[in-house]
PDB file of C-alpha atoms in Angstrom:
ATOM      1  CA  MET A   5      86.232 118.563 155.374  1.00  0.00           C
ATOM      2  CA  LYS A   6      88.305 116.719 152.755  1.00  0.00           C
ATOM      3  CA  LYS A   7      89.030 113.979 155.297  1.00  0.00           C
ATOM      4  CA  ILE A   8      85.292 113.627 156.002  1.00  0.00           C
ATOM      5  CA  PHE A   9      84.413 113.205 152.335  1.00  0.00           C
ATOM      6  CA  LEU A  10      87.319 110.778 151.882  1.00  0.00           C
ATOM      7  CA  ALA A  11      86.075 108.659 154.793  1.00  0.00           C
ATOM      8  CA  LEU A  12      82.530 108.738 153.405  1.00  0.00           C
ATOM      9  CA  SER A  13      83.763 107.690 149.948  1.00  0.00           C
ATOM     10  CA  LEU A  14      85.731 104.785 151.422  1.00  0.00           C
ATOM     11  CA  LEU A  15      82.716 103.689 153.464  1.00  0.00           C
ATOM     12  CA  ILE A  16      80.393 103.744 150.452  1.00  0.00           C
ATOM     13  CA  GLY A  17      82.979 101.914 148.338  1.00  0.00           C
ATOM     14  CA  ALA A  18      83.469  99.224 150.966  1.00  0.00           C
ATOM     15  CA  SER A  19      79.703  98.767 151.351  1.00  0.00           C
ATOM     16  CA  ALA A  20      79.238  98.454 147.582  1.00  0.00           C
ATOM     17  CA  SER A  21      82.039  95.885 147.352  1.00  0.00           C
ATOM     18  CA  MET A  22      80.510  93.859 150.177  1.00  0.00           C
ATOM     19  CA  VAL A  23      77.082  93.947 148.519  1.00  0.00           C
ATOM     20  CA  GLN A  24      78.469  92.941 145.138  1.00  0.00           C
ATOM     21  CA  ALA A  25      80.198  89.940 146.701  1.00  0.00           C
ATOM     22  CA  GLN A  26      76.858  88.488 147.788  1.00  0.00           C
ATOM     23  CA  GLU A  27      75.115  85.965 145.561  1.00  0.00           C
ATOM     24  CA  ASP A  28      71.663  87.318 146.327  1.00  0.00           C
ATOM     25  CA  VAL A  29      71.003  90.626 148.063  1.00  0.00           C
ATOM     26  CA  LYS A  30      67.370  91.232 148.970  1.00  0.00           C
ATOM     27  CA  VAL A  31      66.212  94.844 148.971  1.00  0.00           C
ATOM     28  CA  ARG A  32      63.194  96.472 150.562  1.00  0.00           C
ATOM     29  CA  PHE A  33      62.047  99.979 151.380  1.00  0.00           C
ATOM     30  CA  GLY A  34      60.119 101.548 154.197  1.00  0.00           C
ATOM     31  CA  VAL A  35      59.106 104.647 156.118  1.00  0.00           C
ATOM     32  CA  THR A  36      59.928 105.742 159.650  1.00  0.00           C
ATOM     33  CA  ALA A  37      59.111 108.474 162.160  1.00  0.00           C
ATOM     34  CA  GLY A  38      60.411 109.127 165.641  1.00  0.00           C
ATOM     35  CA  PHE A  39      60.933 111.371 168.631  1.00  0.00           C
ATOM     36  CA  ALA A  40      64.346 112.649 169.694  1.00  0.00           C
ATOM     37  CA  MET A  41      65.843 114.506 172.648  1.00  0.00           C
ATOM     38  CA  THR A  42      68.973 116.368 171.547  1.00  0.00           C
ATOM     39  CA  LYS A  43      71.634 118.449 173.223  1.00  0.00           C
ATOM     40  CA  TRP A  44      74.590 120.373 171.788  1.00  0.00           C
ATOM     41  CA  ASN A  45      77.984 120.558 173.447  1.00  0.00           C
ATOM     42  CA  GLY A  46      81.398 121.970 172.622  1.00  0.00           C
ATOM     43  CA  ASP A  47      82.860 125.396 171.888  1.00  0.00           C
ATOM     44  CA  PHE A  48      82.383 127.894 169.089  1.00  0.00           C
ATOM     45  CA  ASP A  49      83.178 131.479 168.118  1.00  0.00           C
ATOM     46  CA  LEU A  50      80.417 134.067 168.011  1.00  0.00           C
ATOM     47  CA  GLY A  51      81.957 137.165 166.458  1.00  0.00           C
ATOM     48  CA  ASP A  52      84.699 138.360 168.792  1.00  0.00           C
ATOM     49  CA  GLU A  53      83.362 136.235 171.600  1.00  0.00           C
ATOM     50  CA  ASP A  54      84.157 132.631 172.543  1.00  0.00           C
ATOM     51  CA  PHE A  55      81.220 130.581 173.764  1.00  0.00           C
ATOM     52  CA  SER A  56      80.896 127.138 175.315  1.00  0.00           C
ATOM     53  CA  PHE A  57      77.671 125.145 175.361  1.00  0.00           C
ATOM     54  CA  SER A  58      78.609 123.225 178.510  1.00  0.00           C
ATOM     55  CA  PRO A  59      77.479 123.233 181.234  1.00  0.00           C
ATOM     56  CA  GLY A  60      74.650 125.623 180.395  1.00  0.00           C
ATOM     57  CA  THR A  61      72.708 123.344 178.032  1.00  0.00           C
ATOM     58  CA  SER A  62      69.941 120.782 178.411  1.00  0.00           C
ATOM     59  CA  PHE A  63      68.010 118.410 176.175  1.00  0.00           C
ATOM     60  CA  ASN A  64      65.372 119.740 173.801  1.00  0.00           C
ATOM     61  CA  PRO A  65      62.589 117.672 172.154  1.00  0.00           C
ATOM     62  CA  GLY A  66      62.371 117.210 168.406  1.00  0.00           C
ATOM     63  CA  PHE A  67      61.288 114.765 165.743  1.00  0.00           C
ATOM     64  CA  ARG A  68      62.522 113.072 162.585  1.00  0.00           C
ATOM     65  CA  LEU A  69      60.817 111.280 159.696  1.00  0.00           C
ATOM     66  CA  GLY A  70      61.776 109.863 156.342  1.00  0.00           C
ATOM     67  CA  ALA A  71      62.542 106.776 154.263  1.00  0.00           C
ATOM     68  CA  VAL A  72      64.694 103.685 154.783  1.00  0.00           C
ATOM     69  CA  ALA A  73      66.182 101.089 152.427  1.00  0.00           C
ATOM     70  CA  GLU A  74      67.321  97.709 153.715  1.00  0.00           C
ATOM     71  CA  LEU A  75      69.863  95.538 151.891  1.00  0.00           C
ATOM     72  CA  GLN A  76      69.802  92.060 153.425  1.00  0.00           C
ATOM     73  CA  LEU A  77      73.210  90.508 152.880  1.00  0.00           C
ATOM     74  CA  SER A  78      72.343  87.288 154.750  1.00  0.00           C
ATOM     75  CA  ALA A  79      69.964  86.046 157.417  1.00  0.00           C
ATOM     76  CA  LYS A  80      72.260  87.574 160.047  1.00  0.00           C
ATOM     77  CA  TRP A  81      73.518  90.796 158.463  1.00  0.00           C
ATOM     78  CA  SER A  82      71.921  93.765 156.723  1.00  0.00           C
ATOM     79  CA  VAL A  83      72.822  97.341 155.795  1.00  0.00           C
ATOM     80  CA  GLN A  84      70.256 100.108 156.150  1.00  0.00           C
ATOM     81  CA  PRO A  85      70.776 103.596 154.727  1.00  0.00           C
ATOM     82  CA  GLU A  86      68.164 106.219 155.624  1.00  0.00           C
ATOM     83  CA  LEU A  87      67.209 109.704 154.455  1.00  0.00           C
ATOM     84  CA  LEU A  88      65.501 111.730 157.174  1.00  0.00           C
ATOM     85  CA  PHE A  89      64.198 115.200 157.876  1.00  0.00           C
ATOM     86  CA  SER A  90      65.235 116.023 161.445  1.00  0.00           C
ATOM     87  CA  TYR A  91      64.065 118.882 163.645  1.00  0.00           C
ATOM     88  CA  GLU A  92      66.335 119.192 166.667  1.00  0.00           C
ATOM     89  CA  GLY A  93      68.197 121.636 168.891  1.00  0.00           C
ATOM     90  CA  THR A  94      69.205 122.400 172.450  1.00  0.00           C
ATOM     91  CA  LYS A  95      68.209 124.561 175.395  1.00  0.00           C
ATOM     92  CA  LEU A  96      70.696 127.288 176.372  1.00  0.00           C
ATOM     93  CA  ASP A  97      70.656 129.017 179.738  1.00  0.00           C
ATOM     94  CA  SER A  98      71.882 132.231 178.104  1.00  0.00           C
ATOM     95  CA  VAL A  99      69.569 132.623 175.080  1.00  0.00           C
ATOM     96  CA  GLY A 100      66.772 130.058 175.446  1.00  0.00           C
ATOM     97  CA  THR A 101      66.068 127.407 172.822  1.00  0.00           C
ATOM     98  CA  ALA A 102      68.211 126.895 169.741  1.00  0.00           C
ATOM     99  CA  SER A 103      66.466 124.979 166.953  1.00  0.00           C
ATOM    100  CA  ALA A 104      67.706 123.593 163.664  1.00  0.00           C
ATOM    101  CA  MET A 105      66.451 121.565 160.699  1.00  0.00           C
ATOM    102  CA  TYR A 106      68.680 118.950 159.094  1.00  0.00           C
ATOM    103  CA  ILE A 107      68.661 116.422 156.300  1.00  0.00           C
ATOM    104  CA  LYS A 108      70.178 113.412 158.067  1.00  0.00           C
ATOM    105  CA  ALA A 109      71.589 110.280 156.426  1.00  0.00           C
ATOM    106  CA  PRO A 110      72.499 107.381 158.746  1.00  0.00           C
ATOM    107  CA  ILE A 111      74.148 104.263 157.257  1.00  0.00           C
ATOM    108  CA  LEU A 112      73.699 101.436 159.751  1.00  0.00           C
ATOM    109  CA  VAL A 113      74.944  97.842 159.843  1.00  0.00           C
ATOM    110  CA  TYR A 114      72.515  95.466 161.587  1.00  0.00           C
ATOM    111  CA  ARG A 115      73.190  92.108 163.230  1.00  0.00           C
ATOM    112  CA  ASN A 116      69.890  90.194 163.125  1.00  0.00           C
ATOM    113  CA  PHE A 117      68.758  87.714 165.785  1.00  0.00           C
ATOM    114  CA  GLN A 118      65.643  85.933 164.553  1.00  0.00           C
ATOM    115  CA  ASN A 119      62.839  84.214 166.449  1.00  0.00           C
ATOM    116  CA  ILE A 120      62.998  86.501 169.496  1.00  0.00           C
ATOM    117  CA  GLY A 121      59.344  86.211 170.438  1.00  0.00           C
ATOM    118  CA  PRO A 122      57.220  87.070 167.386  1.00  0.00           C
ATOM    119  CA  GLY A 123      59.990  89.059 165.735  1.00  0.00           C
ATOM    120  CA  GLN A 124      63.625  89.851 165.122  1.00  0.00           C
ATOM    121  CA  LEU A 125      65.981  91.765 167.421  1.00  0.00           C
ATOM    122  CA  SER A 126      68.703  93.738 165.642  1.00  0.00           C
ATOM    123  CA  PRO A 127      71.400  95.880 167.280  1.00  0.00           C
ATOM    124  CA  ALA A 128      73.042  98.304 164.850  1.00  0.00           C
ATOM    125  CA  ILE A 129      75.958 100.697 164.531  1.00  0.00           C
ATOM    126  CA  GLY A 130      77.066 103.119 161.843  1.00  0.00           C
ATOM    127  CA  PRO A 131      77.866 106.696 160.890  1.00  0.00           C
ATOM    128  CA  TYR A 132      75.416 109.473 160.214  1.00  0.00           C
ATOM    129  CA  PHE A 133      75.837 112.643 158.142  1.00  0.00           C
ATOM    130  CA  SER A 134      73.695 115.778 158.527  1.00  0.00           C
ATOM    131  CA  PHE A 135      73.348 118.921 156.443  1.00  0.00           C
ATOM    132  CA  GLY A 136      71.654 121.903 158.059  1.00  0.00           C
ATOM    133  CA  LEU A 137      68.746 123.591 156.284  1.00  0.00           C
ATOM    134  CA  GLY A 138      68.255 126.416 158.774  1.00  0.00           C
ATOM    135  CA  GLY A 139      67.207 127.334 162.278  1.00  0.00           C
ATOM    136  CA  SER A 140      66.916 130.158 164.781  1.00  0.00           C
ATOM    137  CA  THR A 141      68.232 131.142 168.194  1.00  0.00           C
ATOM    138  CA  ASP A 142      66.575 134.133 169.863  1.00  0.00           C
ATOM    139  CA  GLY A 143      65.736 135.514 166.424  1.00  0.00           C
ATOM    140  CA  GLU A 144      69.238 134.943 165.003  1.00  0.00           C
ATOM    141  CA  GLU A 145      70.636 132.288 162.671  1.00  0.00           C
ATOM    142  CA  THR A 146      71.513 128.997 164.373  1.00  0.00           C
ATOM    143  CA  LEU A 147      73.727 127.390 161.748  1.00  0.00           C
ATOM    144  CA  GLY A 148      76.727 128.412 159.707  1.00  0.00           C
ATOM    145  CA  TYR A 149      79.255 131.234 159.898  1.00  0.00           C
ATOM    146  CA  ASP A 150      76.990 133.613 161.849  1.00  0.00           C
ATOM    147  CA  GLY A 151      75.360 130.906 163.951  1.00  0.00           C
ATOM    148  CA  ILE A 152      76.227 128.918 167.058  1.00  0.00           C
ATOM    149  CA  ALA A 153      76.354 125.471 165.428  1.00  0.00           C
ATOM    150  CA  GLU A 154      78.033 124.028 162.355  1.00  0.00           C
ATOM    151  CA  LYS A 155      75.996 123.526 159.211  1.00  0.00           C
ATOM    152  CA  PHE A 156      77.517 120.105 158.566  1.00  0.00           C
ATOM    153  CA  ASP A 157      77.375 117.520 161.349  1.00  0.00           C
ATOM    154  CA  TRP A 158      78.506 113.916 161.384  1.00  0.00           C
ATOM    155  CA  GLY A 159      78.949 111.257 164.009  1.00  0.00           C
ATOM    156  CA  LEU A 160      78.038 107.757 165.164  1.00  0.00           C
ATOM    157  CA  GLN A 161      74.679 106.119 165.848  1.00  0.00           C
ATOM    158  CA  LEU A 162      73.849 103.092 167.989  1.00  0.00           C
ATOM    159  CA  ARG A 163      70.430 101.460 167.793  1.00  0.00           C
ATOM    160  CA  VAL A 164      68.454  98.451 168.944  1.00  0.00           C
ATOM    161  CA  ASN A 165      65.663  97.559 166.509  1.00  0.00           C
ATOM    162  CA  TYR A 166      62.804  95.091 166.965  1.00  0.00           C
ATOM    163  CA  GLU A 167      60.809  94.043 163.893  1.00  0.00           C
ATOM    164  CA  MET A 168      57.684  91.927 163.800  1.00  0.00           C
ATOM    165  CA  GLN A 169      57.894  88.750 161.693  1.00  0.00           C
ATOM    166  CA  ARG A 170      54.345  87.628 162.560  1.00  0.00           C
ATOM    167  CA  TYR A 171      50.997  89.375 163.006  1.00  0.00           C
ATOM    168  CA  VAL A 172      52.008  92.722 161.423  1.00  0.00           C
ATOM    169  CA  GLU A 173      55.041  91.700 159.387  1.00  0.00           C
ATOM    170  CA  GLY A 174      57.373  94.602 158.621  1.00  0.00           C
ATOM    171  CA  LEU A 175      56.339  96.788 161.562  1.00  0.00           C
ATOM    172  CA  PHE A 176      59.351  97.835 163.661  1.00  0.00           C
ATOM    173  CA  ALA A 177      60.347 100.010 166.601  1.00  0.00           C
ATOM    174  CA  TYR A 178      63.747 101.170 167.824  1.00  0.00           C
ATOM    175  CA  ILE A 179      65.628 103.032 170.519  1.00  0.00           C
ATOM    176  CA  GLY A 180      68.970 104.671 169.868  1.00  0.00           C
ATOM    177  CA  TYR A 181      71.732 107.082 170.745  1.00  0.00           C
ATOM    178  CA  GLU A 182      73.841 109.322 168.514  1.00  0.00           C
ATOM    179  CA  GLN A 183      77.074 111.156 169.224  1.00  0.00           C
ATOM    180  CA  GLY A 184      78.299 113.938 166.960  1.00  0.00           C
ATOM    181  CA  LEU A 185      82.004 114.278 166.216  1.00  0.00           C
ATOM    182  CA  THR A 186      82.262 117.894 165.026  1.00  0.00           C
ATOM    183  CA  SER A 187      83.527 120.725 167.257  1.00  0.00           C
ATOM    184  CA  THR A 188      79.958 121.695 168.118  1.00  0.00           C
ATOM    185  CA  TYR A 189      78.881 118.141 168.674  1.00  0.00           C
ATOM    186  CA  ASN A 190      75.390 116.812 169.040  1.00  0.00           C
ATOM    187  CA  MET A 191      74.064 114.230 171.506  1.00  0.00           C
ATOM    188  CA  GLY A 192      70.728 112.563 170.846  1.00  0.00           C
ATOM    189  CA  LEU A 193      68.407 109.987 172.399  1.00  0.00           C
ATOM    190  CA  MET A 194      65.888 108.512 169.955  1.00  0.00           C
ATOM    191  CA  VAL A 195      62.794 106.329 169.840  1.00  0.00           C
ATOM    192  CA  GLY A 196      60.902 105.579 166.663  1.00  0.00           C
ATOM    193  CA  VAL A 197      58.606 103.308 164.710  1.00  0.00           C
ATOM    194  CA  GLY A 198      58.284 102.418 161.072  1.00  0.00           C
ATOM    195  CA  TYR A 199      57.177  99.958 158.470  1.00  0.00           C
ATOM    196  CA  LYS A 200      59.172  98.050 155.838  1.00  0.00           C
ATOM    197  CA  PHE A 201      57.388  96.820 152.743  1.00  0.00           C
ATOM    198  CA  ALA A 202      57.923  93.355 151.272  1.00  0.00           C
ATOM    199  CA  TYR A 203      61.189  92.600 149.504  1.00  0.00           C
ATOM    200  CA  SER A 204      61.206  93.766 145.899  1.00  0.00           C
ATOM    201  CA  LYS A 205      61.393  90.706 143.661  1.00  0.00           C
ATOM    202  CA  TRP A 206      62.783  92.799 140.804  1.00  0.00           C
ATOM    203  CA  LEU A 207      65.737  94.032 142.843  1.00  0.00           C
ATOM    204  CA  LYS A 208      68.363  91.396 143.435  1.00  0.00           C
ATOM    205  CA  SER A 209      72.062  90.743 143.009  1.00  0.00           C
ATOM    206  CA  ALA A 210      73.727  87.770 141.351  1.00  0.00           C
ATOM    207  CA  ASN A 211      77.393  88.816 141.247  1.00  0.00           C
ATOM    208  CA  LYS A 212      76.524  91.381 138.556  1.00  0.00           C
ATOM    209  CA  GLY A 213      76.502  94.457 140.731  1.00  0.00           C
ATOM    210  CA  ILE A 214      73.985  95.511 143.333  1.00  0.00           C
ATOM    211  CA  PHE A 215      70.865  95.364 141.190  1.00  0.00           C
ATOM    212  CA  SER A 216      69.957  93.002 138.372  1.00  0.00           C
ATOM    213  CA  TYR A 217      66.641  93.291 136.561  1.00  0.00           C
TER     214      TYR A 217
END
């Protein structure tokens, strides 16, 4: 756990340093909602019994929604942290459906290709961090010491985002994949839509930190 928080601290520090080095960082906010198919894999202990998800698991539908913030470092590069509520889980041959609720925080780096049709195409990669709020499996707890999955999950996300620059400026859609890196690791396929509001004129950087009023 200490290594995870150390890696997260280094990532946030590096991102802040990169943002501060820019002469003018544009910032905007938005909302997003999507559909996800998730599946859990790996091994865990259930009391005195060892259990393995594979091969007796299959994908289970869920959803996620929340807020996004985009920091445009240049015309080609941007960083997008998100804060999402995520309902997900897996299907188990032995006990049925396992469900869980998470607060999920992806931090994605986008490479922007403009003027692709009426919009902008942006592949992205970055880590995500999830904290479990609760869940149930056949009437029992899903997460934590007495559950079948870990309460804290982290991993890597890959996305391809397309945002309109004409007609309905700010409207975007994406497809993506995430791979968890904990012992009970999560796999997810995602599609979603959202809307980003106009850049905030009162939020900018001029080598004085991230925000200057």
